[in-house]
Short mmCIF file of C-alpha atoms in Angstrom, two decimals:
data_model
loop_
_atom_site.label_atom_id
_atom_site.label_comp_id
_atom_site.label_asym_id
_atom_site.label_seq_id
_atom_site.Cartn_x
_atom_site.Cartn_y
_atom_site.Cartn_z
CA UNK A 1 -0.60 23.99 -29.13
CA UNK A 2 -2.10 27.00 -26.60
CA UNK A 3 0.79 26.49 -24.38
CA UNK A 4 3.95 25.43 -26.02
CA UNK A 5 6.26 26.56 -23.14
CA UNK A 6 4.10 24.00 -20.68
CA UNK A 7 6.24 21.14 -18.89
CA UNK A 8 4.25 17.80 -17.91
CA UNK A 9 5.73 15.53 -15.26
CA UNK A 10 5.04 12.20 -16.30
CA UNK A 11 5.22 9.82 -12.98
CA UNK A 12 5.12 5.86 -13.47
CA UNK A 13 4.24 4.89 -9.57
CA UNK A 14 4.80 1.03 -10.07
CA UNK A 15 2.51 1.06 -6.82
CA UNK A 16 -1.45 1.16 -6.67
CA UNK A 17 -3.66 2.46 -4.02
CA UNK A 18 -2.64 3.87 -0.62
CA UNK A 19 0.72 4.06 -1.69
CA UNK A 20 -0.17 6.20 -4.72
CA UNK A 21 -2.62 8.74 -2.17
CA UNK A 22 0.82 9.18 -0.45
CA UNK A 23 2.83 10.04 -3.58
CA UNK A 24 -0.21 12.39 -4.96
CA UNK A 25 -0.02 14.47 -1.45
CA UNK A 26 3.63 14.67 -1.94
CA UNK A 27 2.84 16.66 -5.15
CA UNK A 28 0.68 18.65 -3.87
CA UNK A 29 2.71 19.83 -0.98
CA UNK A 30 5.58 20.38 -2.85
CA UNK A 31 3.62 22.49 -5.43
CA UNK A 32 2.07 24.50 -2.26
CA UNK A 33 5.00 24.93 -1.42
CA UNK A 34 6.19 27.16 -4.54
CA UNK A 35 8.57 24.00 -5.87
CA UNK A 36 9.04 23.73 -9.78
CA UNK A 37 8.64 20.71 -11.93
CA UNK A 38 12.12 19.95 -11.51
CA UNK A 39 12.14 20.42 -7.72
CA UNK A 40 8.80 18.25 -7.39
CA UNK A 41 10.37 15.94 -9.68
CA UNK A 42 13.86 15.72 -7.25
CA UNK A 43 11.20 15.78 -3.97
CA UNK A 44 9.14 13.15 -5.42
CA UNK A 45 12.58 10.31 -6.60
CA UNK A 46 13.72 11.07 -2.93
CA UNK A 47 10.33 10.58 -1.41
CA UNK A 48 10.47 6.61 -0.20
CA UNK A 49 7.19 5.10 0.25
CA UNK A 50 6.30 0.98 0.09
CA UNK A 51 3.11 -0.82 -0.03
CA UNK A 52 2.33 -4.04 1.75
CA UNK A 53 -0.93 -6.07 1.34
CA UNK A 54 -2.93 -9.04 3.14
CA UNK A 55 -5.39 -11.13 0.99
CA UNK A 56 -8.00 -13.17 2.88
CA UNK A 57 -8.40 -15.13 -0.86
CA UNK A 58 -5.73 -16.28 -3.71
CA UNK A 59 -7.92 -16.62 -6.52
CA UNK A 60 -6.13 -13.35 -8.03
CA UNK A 61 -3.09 -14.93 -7.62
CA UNK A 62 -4.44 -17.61 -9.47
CA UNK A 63 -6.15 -16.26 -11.94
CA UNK A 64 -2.48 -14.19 -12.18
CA UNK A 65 -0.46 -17.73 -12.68
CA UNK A 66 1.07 -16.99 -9.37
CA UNK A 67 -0.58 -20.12 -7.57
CA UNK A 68 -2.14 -22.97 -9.24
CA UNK A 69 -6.19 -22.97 -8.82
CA UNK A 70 -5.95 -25.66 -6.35
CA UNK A 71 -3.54 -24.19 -3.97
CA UNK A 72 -5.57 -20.87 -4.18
CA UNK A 73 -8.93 -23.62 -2.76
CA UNK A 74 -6.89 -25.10 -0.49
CA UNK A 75 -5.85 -22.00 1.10
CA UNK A 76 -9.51 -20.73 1.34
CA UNK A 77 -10.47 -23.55 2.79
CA UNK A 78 -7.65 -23.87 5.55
CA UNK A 79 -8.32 -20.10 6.27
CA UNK A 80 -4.51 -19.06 4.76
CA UNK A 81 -4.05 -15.43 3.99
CA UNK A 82 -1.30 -13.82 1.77
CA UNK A 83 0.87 -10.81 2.71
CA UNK A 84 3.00 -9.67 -0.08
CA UNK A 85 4.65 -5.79 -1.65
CA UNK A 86 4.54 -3.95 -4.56
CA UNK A 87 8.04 -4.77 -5.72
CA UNK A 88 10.43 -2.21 -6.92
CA UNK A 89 9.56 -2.91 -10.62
CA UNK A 90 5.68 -2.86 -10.21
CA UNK A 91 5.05 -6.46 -9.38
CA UNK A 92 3.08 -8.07 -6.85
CA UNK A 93 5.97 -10.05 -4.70
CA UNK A 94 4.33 -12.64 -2.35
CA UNK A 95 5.59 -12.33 0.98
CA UNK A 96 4.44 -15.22 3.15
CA UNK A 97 1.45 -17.10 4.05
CA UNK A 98 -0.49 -16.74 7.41
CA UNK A 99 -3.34 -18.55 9.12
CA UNK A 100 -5.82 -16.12 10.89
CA UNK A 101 -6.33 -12.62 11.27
CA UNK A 102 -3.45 -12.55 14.72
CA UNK A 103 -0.82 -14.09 12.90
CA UNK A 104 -1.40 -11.81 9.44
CA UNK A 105 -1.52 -8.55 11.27
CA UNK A 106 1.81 -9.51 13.36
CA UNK A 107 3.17 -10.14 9.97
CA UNK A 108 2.06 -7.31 8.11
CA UNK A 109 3.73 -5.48 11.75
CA UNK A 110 6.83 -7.35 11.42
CA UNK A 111 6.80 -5.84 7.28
CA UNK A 112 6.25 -2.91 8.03
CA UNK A 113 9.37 -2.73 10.60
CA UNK A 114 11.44 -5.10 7.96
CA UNK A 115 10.72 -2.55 4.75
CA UNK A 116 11.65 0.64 7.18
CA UNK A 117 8.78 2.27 8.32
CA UNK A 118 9.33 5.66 9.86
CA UNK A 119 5.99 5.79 11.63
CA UNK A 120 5.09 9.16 9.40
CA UNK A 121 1.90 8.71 7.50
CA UNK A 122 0.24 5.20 7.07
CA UNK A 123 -3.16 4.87 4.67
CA UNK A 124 -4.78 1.57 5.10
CA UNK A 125 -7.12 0.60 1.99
CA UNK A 126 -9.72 -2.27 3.16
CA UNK A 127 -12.10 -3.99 1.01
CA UNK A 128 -14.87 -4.63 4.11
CA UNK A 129 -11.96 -5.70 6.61
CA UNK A 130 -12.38 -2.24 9.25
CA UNK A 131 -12.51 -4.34 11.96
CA UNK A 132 -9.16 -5.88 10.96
CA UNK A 133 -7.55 -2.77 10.25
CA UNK A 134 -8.42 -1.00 13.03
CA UNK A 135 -6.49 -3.37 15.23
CA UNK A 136 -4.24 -3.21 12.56
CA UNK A 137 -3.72 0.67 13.56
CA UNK A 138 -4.21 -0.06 16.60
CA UNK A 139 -0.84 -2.12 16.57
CA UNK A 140 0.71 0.39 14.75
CA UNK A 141 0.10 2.88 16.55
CA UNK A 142 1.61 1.53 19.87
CA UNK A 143 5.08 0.64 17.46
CA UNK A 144 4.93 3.99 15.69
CA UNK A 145 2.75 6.42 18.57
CA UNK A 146 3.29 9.29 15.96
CA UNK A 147 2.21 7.82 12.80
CA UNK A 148 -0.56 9.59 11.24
CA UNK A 149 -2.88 6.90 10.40
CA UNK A 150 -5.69 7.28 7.43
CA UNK A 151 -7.99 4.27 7.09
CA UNK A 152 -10.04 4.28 3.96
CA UNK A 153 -12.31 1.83 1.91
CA UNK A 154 -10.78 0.52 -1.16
CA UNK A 155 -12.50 1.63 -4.73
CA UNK A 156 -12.16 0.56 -8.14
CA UNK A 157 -9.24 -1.95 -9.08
CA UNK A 158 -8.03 -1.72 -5.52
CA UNK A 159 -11.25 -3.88 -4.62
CA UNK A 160 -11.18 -5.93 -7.07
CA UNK A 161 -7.45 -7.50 -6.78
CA UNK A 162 -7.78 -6.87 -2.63
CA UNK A 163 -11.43 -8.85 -2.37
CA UNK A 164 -13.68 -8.88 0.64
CA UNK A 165 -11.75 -8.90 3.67
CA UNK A 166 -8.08 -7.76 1.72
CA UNK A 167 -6.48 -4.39 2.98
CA UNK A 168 -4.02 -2.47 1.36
CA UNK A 169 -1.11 -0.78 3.68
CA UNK A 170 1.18 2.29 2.20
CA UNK A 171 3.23 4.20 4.33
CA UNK A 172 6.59 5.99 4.34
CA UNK A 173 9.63 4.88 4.70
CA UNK A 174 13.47 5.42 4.78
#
């Protein structure tokens, strides 16, 4: 071993996209800032973050067991969107069922306001929905007028699980 005295911080999120980008910067600033491991470890158990998503389609829930294959048809057909969290043990925790883009972005709001939002920073992951999620910040924005607002397009896994026309929301909280 080249560095025997070297400490690794070992960090299971539970959490997967945007939510992750906001516990990464929280690192990094508190590194920047001079902290040691076992500061940035304190800074980072204290730092309270959640993660809300809206699916346009449940076939990942059922492909998951969540839903049965029918009910995941159904609901593409009828237009029904999912809005669920990352649950506290890594889970994805369905939420509630919508119909139309008004009614899931007034939920995903009314989430956001439920799970304690401070209105500090809010990254939006989309999978092909910016249109969506820019009314999306747009609502936030009039809620929260000094939440810093990042909107991004999903990659990798993210994509996969959020499918065309999913977004991903991850922002502070208290």
């Amino acid at each position: 071993n080249d560095h025997p005295n070297r400490r690794v911080l070992v960090v299971d999120s539970l959490t997967a996209g945007p939510e992750m980008a906001l516990m990464a910067e929280r690192v990094r600033d508190l590194a920047l800032e001079g902290k040691d491991l076992d500061e940035i470890e304190a800074g980072l158990k204290g730092y309270k973050t959640e993660l809300l998503f809206a699916l346009e389609s449940l076939r990942n829930f059922a492909n998951n067991g969540r839903v049965s294959k029918a009910a995941a048809a159904a609901a593409g057909l009828l237009g029904i969107r999912a809005i669920g969290r990352a649950s506290d043990v890594g889970t994805l925790e369905l939420l509630s069922k919508t119909r139309g883009e008004a009614k899931t972005l007034d939920g995903v709001m009314g989430y956001l306001k439920q799970l304690g939002c401070i209105g500090g920073k809010i990254y939006i992951d989309h999978c092909f929905a910016e249109e969506t999620v820019n009314k999306l910040a747009f609502k936030i924005k009039a809620e929260y007028p000094h939440a810093e607002i990042v909107i991004r397009p999903t990659r990798g896994l993210c994509s996969f699980y959020a499918e065309l026309g999913g977004f991903l929301v991850g922002f502070e909280a208290e």
